[in-house]
Coordinates of C-alpha atoms in Angstrom, one line a residue:
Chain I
X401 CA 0.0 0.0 0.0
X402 CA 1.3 3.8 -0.8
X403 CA -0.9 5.5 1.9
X404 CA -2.4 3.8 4.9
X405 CA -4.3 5.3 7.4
X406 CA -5.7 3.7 10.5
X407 CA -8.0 5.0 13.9
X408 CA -7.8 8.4 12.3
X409 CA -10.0 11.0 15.0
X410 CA -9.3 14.7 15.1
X411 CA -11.1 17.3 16.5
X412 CA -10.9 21.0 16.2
X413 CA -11.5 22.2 19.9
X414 CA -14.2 20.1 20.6
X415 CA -15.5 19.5 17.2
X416 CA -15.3 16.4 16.0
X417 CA -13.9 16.1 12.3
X418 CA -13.7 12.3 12.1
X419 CA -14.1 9.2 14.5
X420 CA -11.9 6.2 13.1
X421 CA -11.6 7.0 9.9
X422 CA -9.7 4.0 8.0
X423 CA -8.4 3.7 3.8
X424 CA -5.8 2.9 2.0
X425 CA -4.7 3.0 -1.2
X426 CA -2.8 0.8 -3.5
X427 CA -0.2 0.9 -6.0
X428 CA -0.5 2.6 -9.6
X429 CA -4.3 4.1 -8.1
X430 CA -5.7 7.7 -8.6
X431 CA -8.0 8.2 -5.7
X432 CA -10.7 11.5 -5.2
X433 CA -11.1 12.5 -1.9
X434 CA -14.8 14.0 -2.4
X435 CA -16.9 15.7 0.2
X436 CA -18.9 19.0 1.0
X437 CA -17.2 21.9 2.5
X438 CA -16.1 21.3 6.2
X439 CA -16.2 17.8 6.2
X440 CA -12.4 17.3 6.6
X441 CA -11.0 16.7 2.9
X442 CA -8.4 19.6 3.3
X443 CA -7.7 18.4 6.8
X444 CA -6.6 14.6 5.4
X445 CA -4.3 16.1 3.2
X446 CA -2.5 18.1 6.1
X447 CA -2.4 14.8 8.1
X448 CA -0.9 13.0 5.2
X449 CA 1.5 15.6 4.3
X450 CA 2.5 15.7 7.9
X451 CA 1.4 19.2 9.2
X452 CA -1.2 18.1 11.4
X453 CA -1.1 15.5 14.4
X454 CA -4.2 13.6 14.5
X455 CA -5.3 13.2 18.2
X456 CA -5.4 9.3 17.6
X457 CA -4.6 7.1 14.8
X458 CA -1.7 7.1 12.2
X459 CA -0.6 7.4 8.4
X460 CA 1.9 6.0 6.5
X461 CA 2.7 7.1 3.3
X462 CA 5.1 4.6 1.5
X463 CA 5.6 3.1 4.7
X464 CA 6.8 5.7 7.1
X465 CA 4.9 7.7 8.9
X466 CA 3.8 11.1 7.9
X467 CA 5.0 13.3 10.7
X468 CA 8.6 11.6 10.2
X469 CA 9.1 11.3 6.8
X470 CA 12.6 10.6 6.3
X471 CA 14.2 12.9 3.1
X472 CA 14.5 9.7 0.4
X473 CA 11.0 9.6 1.1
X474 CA 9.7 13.1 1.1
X475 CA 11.6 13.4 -2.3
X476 CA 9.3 10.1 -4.3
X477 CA 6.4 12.5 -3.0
X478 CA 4.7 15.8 -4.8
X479 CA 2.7 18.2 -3.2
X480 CA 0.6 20.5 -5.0
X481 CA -1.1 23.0 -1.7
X482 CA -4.5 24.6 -2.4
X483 CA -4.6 27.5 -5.0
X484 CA -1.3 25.9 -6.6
X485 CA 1.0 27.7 -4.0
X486 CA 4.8 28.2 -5.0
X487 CA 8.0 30.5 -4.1
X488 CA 6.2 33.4 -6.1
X489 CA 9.2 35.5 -5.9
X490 CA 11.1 33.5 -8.2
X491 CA 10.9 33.1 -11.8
X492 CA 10.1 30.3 -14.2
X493 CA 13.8 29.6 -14.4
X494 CA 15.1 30.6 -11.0
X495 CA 12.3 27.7 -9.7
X496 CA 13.4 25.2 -11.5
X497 CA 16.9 25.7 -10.9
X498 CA 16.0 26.1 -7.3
X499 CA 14.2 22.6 -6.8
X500 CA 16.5 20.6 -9.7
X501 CA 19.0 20.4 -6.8
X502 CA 17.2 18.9 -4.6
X503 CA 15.6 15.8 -6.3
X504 CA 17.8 13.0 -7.2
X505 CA 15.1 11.9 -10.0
X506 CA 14.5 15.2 -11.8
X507 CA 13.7 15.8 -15.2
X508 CA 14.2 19.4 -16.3
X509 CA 12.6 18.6 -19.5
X510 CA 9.0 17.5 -18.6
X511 CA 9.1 21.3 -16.8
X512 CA 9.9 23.1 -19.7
X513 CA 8.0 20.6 -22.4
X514 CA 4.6 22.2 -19.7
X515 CA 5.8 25.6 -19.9
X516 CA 6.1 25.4 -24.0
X517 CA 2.3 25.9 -23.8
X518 CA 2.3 28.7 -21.9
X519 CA 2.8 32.6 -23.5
X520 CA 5.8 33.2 -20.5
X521 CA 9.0 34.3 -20.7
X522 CA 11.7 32.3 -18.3
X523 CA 12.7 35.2 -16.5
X524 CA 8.9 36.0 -15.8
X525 CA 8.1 36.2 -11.9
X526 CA 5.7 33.7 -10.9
X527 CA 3.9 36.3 -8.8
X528 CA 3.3 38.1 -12.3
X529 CA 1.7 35.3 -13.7
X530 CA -2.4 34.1 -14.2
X531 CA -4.2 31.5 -11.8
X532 CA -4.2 29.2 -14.9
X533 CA -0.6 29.6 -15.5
X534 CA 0.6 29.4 -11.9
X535 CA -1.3 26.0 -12.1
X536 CA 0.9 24.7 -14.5
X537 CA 4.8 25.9 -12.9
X538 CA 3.6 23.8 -10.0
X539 CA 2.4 21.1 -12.3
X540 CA 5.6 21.1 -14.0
X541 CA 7.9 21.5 -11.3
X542 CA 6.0 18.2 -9.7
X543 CA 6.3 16.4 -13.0
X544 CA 9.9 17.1 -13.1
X545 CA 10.5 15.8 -9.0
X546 CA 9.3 12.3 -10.9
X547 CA 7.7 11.5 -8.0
X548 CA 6.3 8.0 -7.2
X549 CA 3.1 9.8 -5.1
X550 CA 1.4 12.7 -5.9
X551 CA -1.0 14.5 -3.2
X552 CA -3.2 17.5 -4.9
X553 CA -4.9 19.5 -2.4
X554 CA -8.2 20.9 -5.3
X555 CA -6.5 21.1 -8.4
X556 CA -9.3 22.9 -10.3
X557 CA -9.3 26.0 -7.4
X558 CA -9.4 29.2 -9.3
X559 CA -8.8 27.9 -12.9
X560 CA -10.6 28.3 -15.8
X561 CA -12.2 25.7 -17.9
X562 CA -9.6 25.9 -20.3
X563 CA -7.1 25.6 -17.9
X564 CA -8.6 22.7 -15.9
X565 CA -8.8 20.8 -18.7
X566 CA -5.0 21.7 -19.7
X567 CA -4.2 19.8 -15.8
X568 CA -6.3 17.5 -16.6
X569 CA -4.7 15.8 -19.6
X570 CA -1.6 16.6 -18.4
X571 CA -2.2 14.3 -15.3
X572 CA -3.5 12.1 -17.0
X573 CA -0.2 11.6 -19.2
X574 CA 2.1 11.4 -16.8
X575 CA 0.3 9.0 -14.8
X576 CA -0.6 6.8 -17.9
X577 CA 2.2 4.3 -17.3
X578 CA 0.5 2.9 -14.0
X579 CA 3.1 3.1 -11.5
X580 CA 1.9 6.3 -10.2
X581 CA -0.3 6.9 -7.2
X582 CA -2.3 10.2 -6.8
X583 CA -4.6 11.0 -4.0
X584 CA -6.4 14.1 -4.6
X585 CA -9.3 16.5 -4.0
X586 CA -11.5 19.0 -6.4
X587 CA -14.4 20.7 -6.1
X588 CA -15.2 20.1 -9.5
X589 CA -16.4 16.8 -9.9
X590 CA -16.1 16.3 -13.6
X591 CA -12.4 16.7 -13.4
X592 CA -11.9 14.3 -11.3
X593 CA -14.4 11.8 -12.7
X594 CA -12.1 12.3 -15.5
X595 CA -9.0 10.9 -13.9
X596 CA -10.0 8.5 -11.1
X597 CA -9.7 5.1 -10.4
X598 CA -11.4 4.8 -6.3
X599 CA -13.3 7.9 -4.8
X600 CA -14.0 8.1 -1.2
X601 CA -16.9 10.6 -0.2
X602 CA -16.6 12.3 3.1
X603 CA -19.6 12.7 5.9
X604 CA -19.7 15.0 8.4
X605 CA -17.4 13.1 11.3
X606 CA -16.8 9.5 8.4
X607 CA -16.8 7.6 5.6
X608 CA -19.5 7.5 3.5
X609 CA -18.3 4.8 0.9
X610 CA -14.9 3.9 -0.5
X611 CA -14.7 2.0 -4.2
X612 CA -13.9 1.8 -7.0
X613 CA -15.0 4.5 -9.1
X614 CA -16.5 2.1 -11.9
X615 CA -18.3 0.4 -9.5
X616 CA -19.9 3.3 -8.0
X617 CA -21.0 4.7 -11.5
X618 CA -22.1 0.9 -12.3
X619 CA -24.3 0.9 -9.3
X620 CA -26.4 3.9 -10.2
X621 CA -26.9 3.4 -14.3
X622 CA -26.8 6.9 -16.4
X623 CA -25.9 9.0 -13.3
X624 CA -22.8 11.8 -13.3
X625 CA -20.5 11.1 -10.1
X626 CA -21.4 15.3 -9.3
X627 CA -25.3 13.6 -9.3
X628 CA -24.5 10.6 -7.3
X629 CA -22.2 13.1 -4.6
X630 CA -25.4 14.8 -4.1
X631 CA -28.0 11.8 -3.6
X632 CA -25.9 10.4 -1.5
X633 CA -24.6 13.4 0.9
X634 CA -27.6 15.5 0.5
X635 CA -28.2 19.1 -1.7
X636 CA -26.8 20.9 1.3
Chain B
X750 CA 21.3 21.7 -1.2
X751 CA 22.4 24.0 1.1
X752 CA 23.8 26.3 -1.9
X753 CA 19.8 26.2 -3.6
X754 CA 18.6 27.0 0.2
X755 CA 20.8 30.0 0.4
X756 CA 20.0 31.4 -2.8
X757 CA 16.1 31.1 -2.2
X758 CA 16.8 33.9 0.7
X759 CA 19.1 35.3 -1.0
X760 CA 16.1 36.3 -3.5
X761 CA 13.4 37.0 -1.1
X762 CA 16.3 39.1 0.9
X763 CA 18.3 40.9 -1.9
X764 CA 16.1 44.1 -2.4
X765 CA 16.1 44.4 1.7
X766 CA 20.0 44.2 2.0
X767 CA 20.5 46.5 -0.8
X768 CA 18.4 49.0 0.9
X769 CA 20.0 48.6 4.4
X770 CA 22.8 48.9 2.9
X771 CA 22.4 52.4 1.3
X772 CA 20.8 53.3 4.7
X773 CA 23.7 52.2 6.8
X774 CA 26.2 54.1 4.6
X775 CA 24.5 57.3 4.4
X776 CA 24.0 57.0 8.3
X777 CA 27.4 56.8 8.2
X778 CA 28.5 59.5 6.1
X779 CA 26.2 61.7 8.4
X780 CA 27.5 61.2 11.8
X781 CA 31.2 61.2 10.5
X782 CA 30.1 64.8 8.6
X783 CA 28.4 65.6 12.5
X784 CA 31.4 64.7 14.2
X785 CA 33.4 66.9 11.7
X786 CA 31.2 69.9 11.7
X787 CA 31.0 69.7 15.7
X788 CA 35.0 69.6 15.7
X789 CA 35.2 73.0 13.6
X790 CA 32.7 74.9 15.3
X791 CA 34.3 74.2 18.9
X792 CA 37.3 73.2 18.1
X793 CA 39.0 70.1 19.0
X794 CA 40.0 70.7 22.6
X795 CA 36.7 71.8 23.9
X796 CA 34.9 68.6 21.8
X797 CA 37.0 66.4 23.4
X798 CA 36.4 68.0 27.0
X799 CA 32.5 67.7 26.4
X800 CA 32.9 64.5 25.4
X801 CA 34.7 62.5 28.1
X802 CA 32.8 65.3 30.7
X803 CA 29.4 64.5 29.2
X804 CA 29.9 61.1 27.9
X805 CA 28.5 62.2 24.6
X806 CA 28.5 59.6 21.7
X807 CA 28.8 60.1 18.2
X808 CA 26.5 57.4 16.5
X809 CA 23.2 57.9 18.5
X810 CA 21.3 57.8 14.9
X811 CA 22.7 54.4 14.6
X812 CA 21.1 53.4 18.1
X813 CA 17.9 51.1 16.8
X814 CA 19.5 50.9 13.0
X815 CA 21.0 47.3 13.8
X816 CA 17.6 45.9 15.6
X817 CA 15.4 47.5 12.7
X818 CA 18.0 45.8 10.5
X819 CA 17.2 42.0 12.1
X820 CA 13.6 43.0 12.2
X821 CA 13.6 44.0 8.7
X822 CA 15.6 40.5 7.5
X823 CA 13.5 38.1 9.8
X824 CA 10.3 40.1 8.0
X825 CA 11.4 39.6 4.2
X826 CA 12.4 35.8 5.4
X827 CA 9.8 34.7 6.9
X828 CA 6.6 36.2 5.8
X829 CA 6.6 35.2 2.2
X830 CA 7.1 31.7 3.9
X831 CA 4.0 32.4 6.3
X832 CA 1.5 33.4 3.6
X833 CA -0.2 30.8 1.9
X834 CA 1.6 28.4 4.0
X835 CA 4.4 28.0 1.7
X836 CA 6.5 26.9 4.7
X837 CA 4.8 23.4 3.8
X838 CA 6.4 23.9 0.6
X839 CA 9.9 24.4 2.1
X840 CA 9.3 21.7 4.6
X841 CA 8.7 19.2 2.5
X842 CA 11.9 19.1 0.7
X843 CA 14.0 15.9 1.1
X844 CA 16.4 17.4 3.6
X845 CA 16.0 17.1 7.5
X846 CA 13.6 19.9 8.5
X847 CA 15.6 20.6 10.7
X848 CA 18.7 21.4 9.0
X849 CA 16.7 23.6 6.3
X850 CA 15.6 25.5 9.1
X851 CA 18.7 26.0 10.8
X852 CA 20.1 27.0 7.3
X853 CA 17.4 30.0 6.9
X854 CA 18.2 31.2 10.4
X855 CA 22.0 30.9 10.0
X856 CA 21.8 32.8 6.7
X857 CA 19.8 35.2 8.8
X858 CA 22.5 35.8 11.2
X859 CA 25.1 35.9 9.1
X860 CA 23.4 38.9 7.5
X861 CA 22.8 40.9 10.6
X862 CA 26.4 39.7 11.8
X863 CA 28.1 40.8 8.8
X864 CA 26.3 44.5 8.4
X865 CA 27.4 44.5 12.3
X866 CA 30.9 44.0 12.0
X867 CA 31.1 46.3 9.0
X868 CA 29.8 48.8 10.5
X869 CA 31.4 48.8 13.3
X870 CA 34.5 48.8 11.8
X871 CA 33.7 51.6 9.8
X872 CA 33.3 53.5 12.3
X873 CA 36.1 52.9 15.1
X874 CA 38.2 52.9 11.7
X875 CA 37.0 56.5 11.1
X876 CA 37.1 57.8 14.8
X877 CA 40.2 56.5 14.7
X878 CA 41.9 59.2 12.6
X879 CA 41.0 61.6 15.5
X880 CA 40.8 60.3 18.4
X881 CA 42.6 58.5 20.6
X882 CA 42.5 54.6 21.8
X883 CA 40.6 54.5 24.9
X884 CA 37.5 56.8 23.4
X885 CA 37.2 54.4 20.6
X886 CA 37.4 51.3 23.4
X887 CA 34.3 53.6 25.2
X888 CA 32.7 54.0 22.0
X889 CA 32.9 50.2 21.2
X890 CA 31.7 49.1 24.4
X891 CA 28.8 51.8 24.4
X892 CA 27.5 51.0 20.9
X893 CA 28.0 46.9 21.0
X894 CA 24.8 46.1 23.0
X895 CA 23.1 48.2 20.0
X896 CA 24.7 45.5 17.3
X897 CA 23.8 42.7 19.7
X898 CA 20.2 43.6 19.5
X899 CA 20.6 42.3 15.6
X900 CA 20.7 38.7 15.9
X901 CA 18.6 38.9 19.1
X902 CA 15.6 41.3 17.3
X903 CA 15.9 38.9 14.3
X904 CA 15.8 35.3 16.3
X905 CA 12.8 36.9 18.1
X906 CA 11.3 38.4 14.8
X907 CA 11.7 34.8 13.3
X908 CA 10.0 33.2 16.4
X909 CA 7.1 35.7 16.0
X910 CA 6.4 35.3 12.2
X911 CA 6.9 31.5 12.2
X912 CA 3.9 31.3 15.4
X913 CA 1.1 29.6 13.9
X914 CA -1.7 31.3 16.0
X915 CA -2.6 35.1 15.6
X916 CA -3.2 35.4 19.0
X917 CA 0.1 33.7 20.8
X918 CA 2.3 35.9 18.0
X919 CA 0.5 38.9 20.2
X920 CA 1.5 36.9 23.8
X921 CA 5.4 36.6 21.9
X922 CA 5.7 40.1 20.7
X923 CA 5.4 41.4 24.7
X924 CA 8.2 39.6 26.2
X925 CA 10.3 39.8 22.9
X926 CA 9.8 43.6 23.6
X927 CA 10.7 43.6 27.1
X928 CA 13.5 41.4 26.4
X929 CA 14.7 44.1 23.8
X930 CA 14.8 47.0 26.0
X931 CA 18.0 45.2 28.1
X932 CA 20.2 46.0 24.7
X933 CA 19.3 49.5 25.2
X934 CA 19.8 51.1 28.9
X935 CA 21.1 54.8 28.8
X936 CA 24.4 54.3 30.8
X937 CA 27.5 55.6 30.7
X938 CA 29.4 54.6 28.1
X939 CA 31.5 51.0 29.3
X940 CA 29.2 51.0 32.2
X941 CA 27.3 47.7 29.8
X942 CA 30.7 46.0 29.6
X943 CA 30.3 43.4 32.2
X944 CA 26.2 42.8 31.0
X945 CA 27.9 41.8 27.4
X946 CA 28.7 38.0 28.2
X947 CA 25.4 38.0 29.1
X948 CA 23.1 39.3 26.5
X949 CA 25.3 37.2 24.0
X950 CA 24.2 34.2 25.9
X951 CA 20.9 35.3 25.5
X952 CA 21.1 35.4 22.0
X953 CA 22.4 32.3 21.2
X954 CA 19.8 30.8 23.3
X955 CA 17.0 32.8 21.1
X956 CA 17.9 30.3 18.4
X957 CA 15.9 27.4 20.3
X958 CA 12.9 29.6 19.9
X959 CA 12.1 29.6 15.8
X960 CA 12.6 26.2 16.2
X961 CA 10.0 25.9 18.6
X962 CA 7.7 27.7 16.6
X963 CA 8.3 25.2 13.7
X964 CA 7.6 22.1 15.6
X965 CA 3.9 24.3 16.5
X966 CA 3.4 24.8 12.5
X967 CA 4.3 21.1 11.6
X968 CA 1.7 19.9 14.3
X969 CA -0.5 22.0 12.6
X970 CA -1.4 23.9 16.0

């Protein structure tokens, strides 16, 4: 298994975010994380990227645990933070230079076959640039780390459709081979019903279901995934 | 590693150094042109008698320069790494955290260090030319607490910015302040010399205290 959680509970003050909460996920799988707002989805992601101690329970992401990831592991795993965060004070060549050295896998030319596509120059600060193309400089920057696990905290946030589609295919390429394992979370559903193999929907405090993502659509016939989110957690 | 470290705060820094800089120097060439001006309207006997009767310093304009100069590099550090949480972003990159953390801070010192020792030499070099050996051993003694209060106002700056909660940077900010004030007393020029040891303890100490605030963030307190 790349990501194993077990007795997850965490509570904000006395809220209770989740009781318990178990998953795992295998190998070479894309997994959406899907739930309303509040329910946690943003809080699993700091837990498995190590910057929040659950009260009880643990993660291990390729086998170590997330608050102690040692640095051979931390490097076969790409983060992309909400709103596709990155050192905005560099620029689209500074950043790669800046991260090259620290990855023993990278591939300089997977960031720069992303960037192609966009209308920037390389000495153009990333704090200059669109949502959209902000999007793809972390894209490509994770692309070129190689890494074995990729955790995407909502990929679609603030792009267009254009855009979202653009991260889309891209993902979708580089994780075409198999041997890749992403766990993310969108609040677009059609993006991710694009690129998933297993969704888990959130509750309010658990999980609601965990499969596979064909056998969800299989079990409710000529349904979207957005349509079965909402029959199953509610409108509101 | 460390080299790609250093040069990410090198370019969140650069513009603030470069500044500094140009502050520092023309701070410089004021109180030199002071001293001068002082010197030729009272002539040199009669500044030297009001100085060693009045204790009178020359670089009083350069009395909070070194703390807004930690201050200032602790700020241009730190908060790009606070907002949006790109500290995760740092984190997370396969080195020890806390090695890249002790990297940021060292770099940190060095630059307060550095500007401190300059200075300072620039100016006992310059006082030099007129004045003799044991007012430049006063002055040194008077104005080192002032250059302590670098390091110190940037470690405490550091631990500030790097608090996760709003509220506990407030509950940090009043005994950082407090703490400040000991790099400042009015007293008699040398009359600080045997409190020295003791505020440069201090300040080697303060580096426990970013790190503290680290291990808050990566519990996600």
């Amino acid at each position: 298994m790349v990501i194993e959680c077990e007795n997850i509970t965490h509570y904000y003050g006395n809220r209770l975010i989740y009781k318990n909460l178990n998953f795992s996920v295998e190998k070479g799988k894309i997994l959406g994380l899907l739930g309303k707002n509040g329910t946690g989805k943003t809080t699993i992601i700091n837990i498995l990227n190590g910057y929040l101690k659950p009260r009880e329970g643990n993660c291990r992401l390729l086998g170590e645990e997330t608050n102690r990831l040692s640095p051979d592991t931390k490097a076969r795993i790409g983060l992309l933070l909400e709103g596709h965060i990155q050192h905005s004070y560099f620029n689209v060549r500074q950043i790669e230079q800046y991260y090259s050295r620290f990855f023993p896998r990278w591939q300089s030319n997977e960031y720069w076959r992303l960037l192609e596509k966009l209308q920037v120059t390389k000495t153009q600060k990333i704090n200059s640039m669109s949502c959209g193309q902000r999007s793809q400089v972390a894209l490509g920057l994770l692309f070129a780390q190689n890494p074995d696990l990729l955790i995407l905290d909502d990929f679609s946030m603030g792009l267009d459709p254009g855009y979202r589609r653009l991260f889309v295919e891209s993902l979708k390429e580089f994780t075409a081979s198999g041997e890749k394992t992403v766990f993310l979370t969108s609040h677009i559903i059609q993006d991710m019903e694009m690129l998933i193999d297993d969704c888990i929907i959130l509750d309010y405090g658990k999980i609601l279901l965990h499969m596979p993502a064909d056998t969800l659509m299989n079990q409710h016939p000529g349904k979207t995934l957005e349509n079965i989110f909402i029959e199953l957690t509610g409108k509101y | 590693m460390y080299k790609s470290l250093i040069y990410k705060e090198w370019i969140k820094t650069r513009s603030t150094i470069t500044l500094l800089a140009a502050v520092f120097l023309a701070a410089g060439i004021y109180s030199f042109m002071k001293t001068g001006e002082e010197i030729r309207l009272t002539g040199m006997i009669s500044f030297w008698d009001t100085l060693i009767q009045k204790g009178i310093n020359f670089f009083t304009y350069y009395k909070y320069m070194p703390l807004s100069l930690g201050i200032l590099t602790a700020i241009t550090q730190y908060i790009p790494e606070i907002q949006q949480k790109r500290l995760k972003l740092t984190l997370h990159l396969p080195m020890p955290e806390t090695r890249i953390i002790i990297t940021m801070l060292l770099y940190g010192l060095a630059v307060t260090i550095i500007f401190s020792v300059i200075t300072i030499a620039v100016l006992l070099s310059g006082l030099s030319v007129s004045f003799p050996r044991e007012i430049i051993r006063l002055t040194f003694w008077f104005i080192l607490p002032w250059f302590l209060a670098s390091p110190a106002g940037y470690l405490l700056a550091a631990w500030i910015i790097i608090e996760p909660k709003p509220h506990i940077r407030i509950l940090c900010a009043v005994p950082s302040a407090a703490a400040m004030s000991f790099f400042f007393f009015n007293a008699k020029a040398g009359a600080m010399q045997p409190f020295i040891i003791y505020l440069a303890i201090f300040t080697i100490i303060l580096i426990l205290f970013p790190l503290y605030s680290i291990t808050r963030f990566k519990e996600g307190k």
